[in-house]
Amino acid sequence: HVQLVESGGDSVQAGGSLRLSCEASGGTYSTYRSYCMAWFRQAPGKEREAVAAIDDVGSTSYANFAKGRFTISKGDTKGAVGLRMNNLKSDDTAMYYCAFAPGPWMNSKSIRFNQRNYLYWAQGTQVTVS
């Protein structure tokens, strides 16, 4: 049984920065040679949306609102991913979710940003910008 555990959510002032981390454990995730990890977010009253994604070779995709402010990166171990968020705005207030998708077919932005392609999800970490 694969679990994704997040950390780093917090309350910050507008213009501030945060770094979210996510790490997989358990199950068979480590057996996947190819995979993609992503961050999604959901603000109150809104649908969940993609923020950024990164595959096993480091290819990244970003939502337009994230370009230039957010940076997704792989961790030192398989199944680890981070999201550095700079110049945070009140619109960035949301629950942020880490997700894992196995397979080599996550090779385009549209595929990476399709939530239905993700097999494992974290519980979510709250980011509040005031």
mmCIF file of N, CA, C and O in Angstrom, residues 25-114:
data_model
loop_
_atom_site.group_PDB
_atom_site.id
_atom_site.type_symbol
_atom_site.label_atom_id
_atom_site.label_comp_id
_atom_site.label_asym_id
_atom_site.label_seq_id
_atom_site.Cartn_x
_atom_site.Cartn_y
_atom_site.Cartn_z
ATOM 1 N N SER A 25 6.074 6.110 0.287
ATOM 2 C CA SER A 25 6.592 4.981 1.057
ATOM 3 C C SER A 25 5.635 3.811 0.910
ATOM 4 O O SER A 25 4.460 3.976 0.580
ATOM 5 N N GLY A 26 6.174 2.618 1.171
ATOM 6 C CA GLY A 26 5.333 1.432 1.127
ATOM 7 C C GLY A 26 4.973 1.003 -0.280
ATOM 8 O O GLY A 26 5.311 1.655 -1.258
ATOM 9 N N GLY A 27 4.301 -0.114 -0.389
ATOM 10 C CA GLY A 27 3.796 -0.587 -1.665
ATOM 11 C C GLY A 27 4.875 -0.861 -2.682
ATOM 12 O O GLY A 27 6.019 -1.151 -2.338
ATOM 13 N N THR A 28 4.511 -0.732 -3.954
ATOM 14 C CA THR A 28 5.419 -1.101 -5.034
ATOM 15 C C THR A 28 5.864 0.080 -5.875
ATOM 16 O O THR A 28 6.371 -0.090 -6.983
ATOM 17 N N TYR A 29 5.711 1.284 -5.368
ATOM 18 C CA TYR A 29 6.038 2.448 -6.181
ATOM 19 C C TYR A 29 7.491 2.406 -6.630
ATOM 20 O O TYR A 29 7.835 2.875 -7.708
ATOM 21 N N SER A 30 8.382 1.867 -5.804
ATOM 22 C CA SER A 30 9.807 1.871 -6.123
ATOM 23 C C SER A 30 10.147 0.964 -7.290
ATOM 24 O O SER A 30 11.240 1.028 -7.848
ATOM 25 N N THR A 31 9.221 0.091 -7.676
ATOM 26 C CA THR A 31 9.487 -0.812 -8.786
ATOM 27 C C THR A 31 9.218 -0.168 -10.145
ATOM 28 O O THR A 31 9.596 -0.722 -11.170
ATOM 29 N N TYR A 32 8.543 0.977 -10.135
ATOM 30 C CA TYR A 32 8.239 1.634 -11.406
ATOM 31 C C TYR A 32 9.483 2.324 -11.951
ATOM 32 O O TYR A 32 10.073 3.168 -11.307
ATOM 33 N N ARG A 33 9.847 1.965 -13.173
ATOM 34 C CA ARG A 33 11.016 2.601 -13.784
ATOM 35 C C ARG A 33 10.674 4.001 -14.272
ATOM 36 O O ARG A 33 11.504 4.892 -14.256
ATOM 37 N N SER A 34 9.462 4.164 -14.730
ATOM 38 C CA SER A 34 9.017 5.459 -15.223
ATOM 39 C C SER A 34 7.812 5.911 -14.412
ATOM 40 O O SER A 34 6.951 5.098 -14.075
ATOM 41 N N TYR A 35 7.763 7.187 -14.125
ATOM 42 C CA TYR A 35 6.659 7.697 -13.331
ATOM 43 C C TYR A 35 6.605 9.209 -13.454
ATOM 44 O O TYR A 35 7.494 9.841 -14.023
ATOM 45 N N CYS A 36 5.567 9.759 -12.902
ATOM 46 C CA CYS A 36 5.408 11.210 -12.858
ATOM 47 C C CYS A 36 4.831 11.578 -11.495
ATOM 48 O O CYS A 36 3.956 10.866 -10.988
ATOM 49 N N MET A 37 5.323 12.654 -10.942
ATOM 50 C CA MET A 37 4.762 13.177 -9.693
ATOM 51 C C MET A 37 4.309 14.605 -9.933
ATOM 52 O O MET A 37 4.912 15.332 -10.717
ATOM 53 N N ALA A 38 3.254 14.980 -9.263
ATOM 54 C CA ALA A 38 2.680 16.296 -9.511
ATOM 55 C C ALA A 38 2.103 16.888 -8.249
ATOM 56 O O ALA A 38 1.853 16.192 -7.265
ATOM 57 N N TRP A 39 1.905 18.179 -8.320
ATOM 58 C CA TRP A 39 1.194 18.918 -7.275
ATOM 59 C C TRP A 39 -0.092 19.472 -7.879
ATOM 60 O O TRP A 39 -0.077 20.064 -8.968
ATOM 61 N N PHE A 40 -1.152 19.268 -7.148
ATOM 62 C CA PHE A 40 -2.444 19.849 -7.480
ATOM 63 C C PHE A 40 -2.873 20.708 -6.297
ATOM 64 O O PHE A 40 -2.339 20.571 -5.194
ATOM 65 N N ARG A 41 -3.844 21.581 -6.514
ATOM 66 C CA ARG A 41 -4.356 22.361 -5.406
ATOM 67 C C ARG A 41 -5.851 22.576 -5.572
ATOM 68 O O ARG A 41 -6.390 22.540 -6.687
ATOM 69 N N GLN A 42 -6.492 22.788 -4.438
ATOM 70 C CA GLN A 42 -7.928 23.059 -4.452
ATOM 71 C C GLN A 42 -8.240 24.151 -3.450
ATOM 72 O O GLN A 42 -8.001 23.989 -2.244
ATOM 73 N N ALA A 43 -8.739 25.244 -3.952
ATOM 74 C CA ALA A 43 -9.157 26.356 -3.105
ATOM 75 C C ALA A 43 -10.623 26.168 -2.718
ATOM 76 O O ALA A 43 -11.366 25.481 -3.432
ATOM 77 N N PRO A 44 -11.044 26.767 -1.638
ATOM 78 C CA PRO A 44 -12.447 26.627 -1.205
ATOM 79 C C PRO A 44 -13.409 27.052 -2.306
ATOM 80 O O PRO A 44 -13.263 28.124 -2.892
ATOM 81 N N GLY A 45 -14.364 26.180 -2.591
ATOM 82 C CA GLY A 45 -15.376 26.496 -3.593
ATOM 83 C C GLY A 45 -14.926 26.346 -5.027
ATOM 84 O O GLY A 45 -15.682 26.661 -5.947
ATOM 85 N N LYS A 46 -13.709 25.868 -5.233
ATOM 86 C CA LYS A 46 -13.184 25.711 -6.582
ATOM 87 C C LYS A 46 -12.807 24.268 -6.853
ATOM 88 O O LYS A 46 -12.622 23.485 -5.932
ATOM 89 N N GLU A 47 -12.664 23.936 -8.137
ATOM 90 C CA GLU A 47 -12.241 22.600 -8.497
ATOM 91 C C GLU A 47 -10.733 22.461 -8.291
ATOM 92 O O GLU A 47 -9.979 23.430 -8.329
ATOM 93 N N ARG A 48 -10.320 21.220 -8.109
ATOM 94 C CA ARG A 48 -8.892 20.956 -7.972
ATOM 95 C C ARG A 48 -8.212 21.192 -9.311
ATOM 96 O O ARG A 48 -8.731 20.801 -10.358
ATOM 97 N N GLU A 49 -7.056 21.834 -9.263
ATOM 98 C CA GLU A 49 -6.333 22.158 -10.485
ATOM 99 C C GLU A 49 -4.875 21.753 -10.366
ATOM 100 O O GLU A 49 -4.317 21.675 -9.276
ATOM 101 N N ALA A 50 -4.261 21.508 -11.507
ATOM 102 C CA ALA A 50 -2.852 21.138 -11.538
ATOM 103 C C ALA A 50 -1.983 22.362 -11.317
ATOM 104 O O ALA A 50 -2.302 23.464 -11.782
ATOM 105 N N VAL A 51 -0.877 22.149 -10.631
ATOM 106 C CA VAL A 51 0.087 23.217 -10.377
ATOM 107 C C VAL A 51 1.362 22.968 -11.177
ATOM 108 O O VAL A 51 1.816 23.817 -11.935
ATOM 109 N N ALA A 52 1.946 21.789 -10.982
ATOM 110 C CA ALA A 52 3.198 21.449 -11.663
ATOM 111 C C ALA A 52 3.387 19.951 -11.612
ATOM 112 O O ALA A 52 2.841 19.276 -10.739
ATOM 113 N N ALA A 53 4.167 19.438 -12.562
ATOM 114 C CA ALA A 53 4.447 18.008 -12.614
ATOM 115 C C ALA A 53 5.886 17.804 -13.058
ATOM 116 O O ALA A 53 6.456 18.630 -13.780
ATOM 117 N N ILE A 54 6.449 16.656 -12.645
ATOM 118 C CA ILE A 54 7.808 16.306 -13.033
ATOM 119 C C ILE A 54 7.881 14.804 -13.214
ATOM 120 O O ILE A 54 7.313 14.042 -12.432
ATOM 121 N N ASP A 55 8.580 14.372 -14.286
ATOM 122 C CA ASP A 55 8.679 12.930 -14.504
ATOM 123 C C ASP A 55 10.015 12.407 -13.990
ATOM 124 O O ASP A 55 10.819 13.146 -13.423
ATOM 125 N N ASP A 56 10.259 11.130 -14.214
ATOM 126 C CA ASP A 56 11.430 10.493 -13.633
ATOM 127 C C ASP A 56 12.749 10.980 -14.215
ATOM 128 O O ASP A 56 13.800 10.791 -13.598
ATOM 129 N N VAL A 57 12.693 11.613 -15.401
ATOM 130 C CA VAL A 57 13.937 12.144 -15.974
ATOM 131 C C VAL A 57 14.047 13.648 -15.768
ATOM 132 O O VAL A 57 14.985 14.267 -16.268
ATOM 133 N N GLY A 58 13.117 14.209 -15.031
ATOM 134 C CA GLY A 58 13.206 15.621 -14.699
ATOM 135 C C GLY A 58 12.490 16.574 -15.622
ATOM 136 O O GLY A 58 12.632 17.792 -15.478
ATOM 137 N N SER A 59 11.725 16.075 -16.559
ATOM 138 C CA SER A 59 10.948 16.931 -17.440
ATOM 139 C C SER A 59 9.766 17.509 -16.666
ATOM 140 O O SER A 59 9.064 16.782 -15.978
ATOM 141 N N THR A 60 9.575 18.820 -16.771
ATOM 142 C CA THR A 60 8.576 19.499 -15.955
ATOM 143 C C THR A 60 7.477 20.159 -16.781
ATOM 144 O O THR A 60 7.668 20.473 -17.960
ATOM 145 N N SER A 61 6.345 20.339 -16.139
ATOM 146 C CA SER A 61 5.233 21.093 -16.712
ATOM 147 C C SER A 61 4.684 21.991 -15.616
ATOM 148 O O SER A 61 4.617 21.580 -14.456
ATOM 149 N N TYR A 62 4.277 23.202 -16.006
ATOM 150 C CA TYR A 62 3.758 24.158 -15.041
ATOM 151 C C TYR A 62 2.447 24.761 -15.528
ATOM 152 O O TYR A 62 2.276 25.042 -16.720
ATOM 153 N N ALA A 63 1.556 25.002 -14.588
ATOM 154 C CA ALA A 63 0.376 25.796 -14.897
ATOM 155 C C ALA A 63 0.833 27.233 -15.145
ATOM 156 O O ALA A 63 1.870 27.662 -14.632
ATOM 157 N N ASN A 64 0.068 27.969 -15.930
ATOM 158 C CA ASN A 64 0.477 29.334 -16.257
ATOM 159 C C ASN A 64 0.681 30.190 -15.015
ATOM 160 O O ASN A 64 1.608 30.998 -14.946
ATOM 161 N N PHE A 65 -0.184 30.006 -14.022
ATOM 162 C CA PHE A 65 -0.071 30.837 -12.820
ATOM 163 C C PHE A 65 1.182 30.507 -12.018
ATOM 164 O O PHE A 65 1.616 31.277 -11.161
ATOM 165 N N ALA A 66 1.758 29.318 -12.259
ATOM 166 C CA ALA A 66 2.922 28.880 -11.492
ATOM 167 C C ALA A 66 4.260 29.263 -12.152
ATOM 168 O O ALA A 66 5.288 29.314 -11.471
ATOM 169 N N LYS A 67 4.224 29.510 -13.442
ATOM 170 C CA LYS A 67 5.463 29.811 -14.163
ATOM 171 C C LYS A 67 6.133 31.059 -13.608
ATOM 172 O O LYS A 67 5.508 32.088 -13.407
ATOM 173 N N GLY A 68 7.428 30.924 -13.342
ATOM 174 C CA GLY A 68 8.190 32.053 -12.834
ATOM 175 C C GLY A 68 8.133 32.233 -11.333
ATOM 176 O O GLY A 68 8.924 32.982 -10.768
ATOM 177 N N ARG A 69 7.183 31.567 -10.684
ATOM 178 C CA ARG A 69 7.067 31.698 -9.218
ATOM 179 C C ARG A 69 7.289 30.374 -8.502
ATOM 180 O O ARG A 69 7.825 30.344 -7.392
ATOM 181 N N PHE A 70 6.845 29.286 -9.110
ATOM 182 C CA PHE A 70 6.938 27.972 -8.483
ATOM 183 C C PHE A 70 7.982 27.124 -9.203
ATOM 184 O O PHE A 70 8.142 27.212 -10.427
ATOM 185 N N THR A 71 8.668 26.263 -8.436
ATOM 186 C CA THR A 71 9.634 25.339 -9.017
ATOM 187 C C THR A 71 9.411 23.963 -8.427
ATOM 188 O O THR A 71 9.456 23.783 -7.204
ATOM 189 N N ILE A 72 9.165 22.989 -9.302
ATOM 190 C CA ILE A 72 9.018 21.610 -8.865
ATOM 191 C C ILE A 72 10.349 20.903 -9.050
ATOM 192 O O ILE A 72 11.070 21.158 -10.017
ATOM 193 N N SER A 73 10.676 20.015 -8.126
ATOM 194 C CA SER A 73 11.956 19.322 -8.221
ATOM 195 C C SER A 73 11.830 17.923 -7.656
ATOM 196 O O SER A 73 10.993 17.651 -6.786
ATOM 197 N N LYS A 74 12.674 17.040 -8.167
ATOM 198 C CA LYS A 74 12.705 15.682 -7.638
ATOM 199 C C LYS A 74 13.572 15.660 -6.392
ATOM 200 O O LYS A 74 14.553 16.379 -6.283
ATOM 201 N N GLY A 75 13.207 14.777 -5.473
ATOM 202 C CA GLY A 75 14.021 14.592 -4.291
ATOM 203 C C GLY A 75 15.189 13.668 -4.567
ATOM 204 O O GLY A 75 15.401 13.214 -5.687
ATOM 205 N N ASP A 76 15.939 13.382 -3.534
ATOM 206 C CA ASP A 76 17.116 12.529 -3.688
ATOM 207 C C ASP A 76 16.742 11.058 -3.901
ATOM 208 O O ASP A 76 17.539 10.280 -4.415
ATOM 209 N N THR A 77 15.556 10.695 -3.488
ATOM 210 C CA THR A 77 15.114 9.308 -3.620
ATOM 211 C C THR A 77 13.902 9.229 -4.533
ATOM 212 O O THR A 77 13.167 10.212 -4.690
ATOM 213 N N LYS A 78 13.692 8.099 -5.137
ATOM 214 C CA LYS A 78 12.523 7.896 -5.984
ATOM 215 C C LYS A 78 11.277 8.090 -5.149
ATOM 216 O O LYS A 78 11.193 7.637 -4.011
ATOM 217 N N GLY A 79 10.313 8.781 -5.709
ATOM 218 C CA GLY A 79 9.074 8.995 -4.981
ATOM 219 C C GLY A 79 9.079 10.232 -4.113
ATOM 220 O O GLY A 79 8.150 10.451 -3.339
ATOM 221 N N ALA A 80 10.122 11.048 -4.214
ATOM 222 C CA ALA A 80 10.182 12.293 -3.461
ATOM 223 C C ALA A 80 10.112 13.469 -4.409
ATOM 224 O O ALA A 80 10.745 13.469 -5.461
ATOM 225 N N VAL A 81 9.336 14.466 -4.034
ATOM 226 C CA VAL A 81 9.172 15.649 -4.882
ATOM 227 C C VAL A 81 8.976 16.862 -4.000
ATOM 228 O O VAL A 81 8.423 16.764 -2.903
ATOM 229 N N GLY A 82 9.469 17.987 -4.479
ATOM 230 C CA GLY A 82 9.302 19.235 -3.746
ATOM 231 C C GLY A 82 8.654 20.290 -4.621
ATOM 232 O O GLY A 82 8.645 20.181 -5.854
ATOM 233 N N LEU A 83 8.109 21.306 -3.981
ATOM 234 C CA LEU A 83 7.538 22.448 -4.704
ATOM 235 C C LEU A 83 7.943 23.709 -3.967
ATOM 236 O O LEU A 83 7.486 23.948 -2.840
ATOM 237 N N ARG A 84 8.794 24.479 -4.589
ATOM 238 C CA ARG A 84 9.212 25.754 -4.033
ATOM 239 C C ARG A 84 8.274 26.824 -4.586
ATOM 240 O O ARG A 84 8.117 26.947 -5.803
ATOM 241 N N MET A 85 7.675 27.605 -3.694
ATOM 242 C CA MET A 85 6.717 28.636 -4.103
ATOM 243 C C MET A 85 7.205 29.988 -3.612
ATOM 244 O O MET A 85 7.380 30.177 -2.398
ATOM 245 N N ASN A 86 7.458 30.870 -4.541
ATOM 246 C CA ASN A 86 7.921 32.224 -4.218
ATOM 247 C C ASN A 86 6.850 33.248 -4.580
ATOM 248 O O ASN A 86 5.956 32.980 -5.377
ATOM 249 N N ASN A 87 6.991 34.424 -4.009
ATOM 250 C CA ASN A 87 6.079 35.524 -4.303
ATOM 251 C C ASN A 87 4.620 35.077 -4.206
ATOM 252 O O ASN A 87 3.829 35.282 -5.127
ATOM 253 N N LEU A 88 4.294 34.480 -3.095
ATOM 254 C CA LEU A 88 2.957 33.929 -2.919
ATOM 255 C C LEU A 88 1.908 35.029 -2.870
ATOM 256 O O LEU A 88 2.146 36.126 -2.347
ATOM 257 N N LYS A 89 0.748 34.708 -3.426
ATOM 258 C CA LYS A 89 -0.371 35.644 -3.478
ATOM 259 C C LYS A 89 -1.563 35.040 -2.744
ATOM 260 O O LYS A 89 -1.612 33.827 -2.533
ATOM 261 N N SER A 90 -2.516 35.880 -2.412
ATOM 262 C CA SER A 90 -3.693 35.372 -1.705
ATOM 263 C C SER A 90 -4.427 34.318 -2.538
ATOM 264 O O SER A 90 -5.016 33.389 -1.992
ATOM 265 N N ASP A 91 -4.353 34.436 -3.859
ATOM 266 C CA ASP A 91 -4.997 33.448 -4.735
ATOM 267 C C ASP A 91 -4.347 32.074 -4.649
ATOM 268 O O ASP A 91 -4.905 31.093 -5.142
ATOM 269 N N ASP A 92 -3.167 32.009 -4.062
ATOM 270 C CA ASP A 92 -2.495 30.713 -3.913
ATOM 271 C C ASP A 92 -2.997 29.947 -2.696
ATOM 272 O O ASP A 92 -2.600 28.802 -2.474
ATOM 273 N N THR A 93 -3.843 30.572 -1.904
ATOM 274 C CA THR A 93 -4.414 29.899 -0.745
ATOM 275 C C THR A 93 -5.229 28.701 -1.201
ATOM 276 O O THR A 93 -6.158 28.831 -1.996
ATOM 277 N N ALA A 94 -4.857 27.523 -0.699
ATOM 278 C CA ALA A 94 -5.516 26.291 -1.129
ATOM 279 C C ALA A 94 -4.950 25.114 -0.352
ATOM 280 O O ALA A 94 -3.931 25.230 0.327
ATOM 281 N N MET A 95 -5.616 23.984 -0.492
ATOM 282 C CA MET A 95 -5.052 22.723 -0.039
ATOM 283 C C MET A 95 -4.228 22.182 -1.198
ATOM 284 O O MET A 95 -4.730 22.088 -2.328
ATOM 285 N N TYR A 96 -2.998 21.835 -0.932
ATOM 286 C CA TYR A 96 -2.087 21.343 -1.956
ATOM 287 C C TYR A 96 -1.917 19.828 -1.799
ATOM 288 O O TYR A 96 -1.657 19.333 -0.690
ATOM 289 N N TYR A 97 -2.036 19.130 -2.921
ATOM 290 C CA TYR A 97 -1.967 17.673 -2.931
ATOM 291 C C TYR A 97 -0.828 17.196 -3.823
ATOM 292 O O TYR A 97 -0.675 17.658 -4.954
ATOM 293 N N CYS A 98 -0.100 16.243 -3.309
ATOM 294 C CA CYS A 98 0.931 15.562 -4.073
ATOM 295 C C CYS A 98 0.312 14.297 -4.657
ATOM 296 O O CYS A 98 -0.521 13.650 -4.013
ATOM 297 N N ALA A 99 0.731 13.923 -5.863
ATOM 298 C CA ALA A 99 0.186 12.732 -6.506
ATOM 299 C C ALA A 99 1.263 12.004 -7.295
ATOM 300 O O ALA A 99 2.238 12.619 -7.746
ATOM 301 N N PHE A 100 1.063 10.697 -7.475
ATOM 302 C CA PHE A 100 2.051 9.835 -8.148
ATOM 303 C C PHE A 100 1.350 9.044 -9.239
ATOM 304 O O PHE A 100 0.307 8.430 -9.005
ATOM 305 N N ALA A 101 1.951 9.046 -10.427
ATOM 306 C CA ALA A 101 1.414 8.276 -11.547
ATOM 307 C C ALA A 101 2.510 7.406 -12.125
ATOM 308 O O ALA A 101 3.549 7.906 -12.547
ATOM 309 N N PRO A 102 2.332 6.097 -12.166
ATOM 310 C CA PRO A 102 3.337 5.230 -12.767
ATOM 311 C C PRO A 102 3.227 5.231 -14.279
ATOM 312 O O PRO A 102 2.170 5.538 -14.828
ATOM 313 N N GLY A 103 4.335 4.866 -14.932
ATOM 314 C CA GLY A 103 4.258 4.671 -16.370
ATOM 315 C C GLY A 103 5.035 5.687 -17.170
ATOM 316 O O GLY A 103 5.248 6.816 -16.727
ATOM 317 N N PRO A 104 5.457 5.296 -18.377
ATOM 318 C CA PRO A 104 6.252 6.169 -19.248
ATOM 319 C C PRO A 104 5.416 7.051 -20.164
ATOM 320 O O PRO A 104 5.948 7.783 -20.980
ATOM 321 N N TRP A 105 4.088 6.991 -20.033
ATOM 322 C CA TRP A 105 3.238 7.720 -20.963
ATOM 323 C C TRP A 105 2.869 9.113 -20.491
ATOM 324 O O TRP A 105 2.106 9.811 -21.120
ATOM 325 N N MET A 106 3.409 9.520 -19.340
ATOM 326 C CA MET A 106 3.093 10.845 -18.813
ATOM 327 C C MET A 106 4.044 11.858 -19.449
ATOM 328 O O MET A 106 4.871 12.479 -18.781
ATOM 329 N N ASN A 107 3.937 12.007 -20.757
ATOM 330 C CA ASN A 107 4.957 12.752 -21.485
ATOM 331 C C ASN A 107 4.452 14.032 -22.135
ATOM 332 O O ASN A 107 5.110 14.586 -23.013
ATOM 333 N N SER A 108 3.301 14.502 -21.731
ATOM 334 C CA SER A 108 2.824 15.788 -22.226
ATOM 335 C C SER A 108 2.124 16.511 -21.089
ATOM 336 O O SER A 108 1.694 15.886 -20.115
ATOM 337 N N LYS A 109 2.009 17.818 -21.221
ATOM 338 C CA LYS A 109 1.401 18.614 -20.164
ATOM 339 C C LYS A 109 -0.047 18.201 -19.941
ATOM 340 O O LYS A 109 -0.497 18.062 -18.799
ATOM 341 N N SER A 110 -0.772 17.967 -21.016
ATOM 342 C CA SER A 110 -2.186 17.624 -20.857
ATOM 343 C C SER A 110 -2.368 16.298 -20.139
ATOM 344 O O SER A 110 -3.282 16.140 -19.318
ATOM 345 N N ILE A 111 -1.479 15.346 -20.439
ATOM 346 C CA ILE A 111 -1.555 14.046 -19.767
ATOM 347 C C ILE A 111 -1.132 14.204 -18.309
ATOM 348 O O ILE A 111 -1.769 13.657 -17.403
ATOM 349 N N ARG A 112 -0.077 14.928 -18.067
ATOM 350 C CA ARG A 112 0.410 15.107 -16.694
ATOM 351 C C ARG A 112 -0.595 15.861 -15.834
ATOM 352 O O ARG A 112 -0.642 15.668 -14.629
ATOM 353 N N PHE A 113 -1.376 16.716 -16.422
ATOM 354 C CA PHE A 113 -2.314 17.524 -15.654
ATOM 355 C C PHE A 113 -3.699 16.894 -15.549
ATOM 356 O O PHE A 113 -4.612 17.498 -14.984
ATOM 357 N N ASN A 114 -3.845 15.700 -16.069
ATOM 358 C CA ASN A 114 -5.112 14.979 -15.960
ATOM 359 C C ASN A 114 -5.106 14.197 -14.646
ATOM 360 O O ASN A 114 -4.376 13.225 -14.491
#
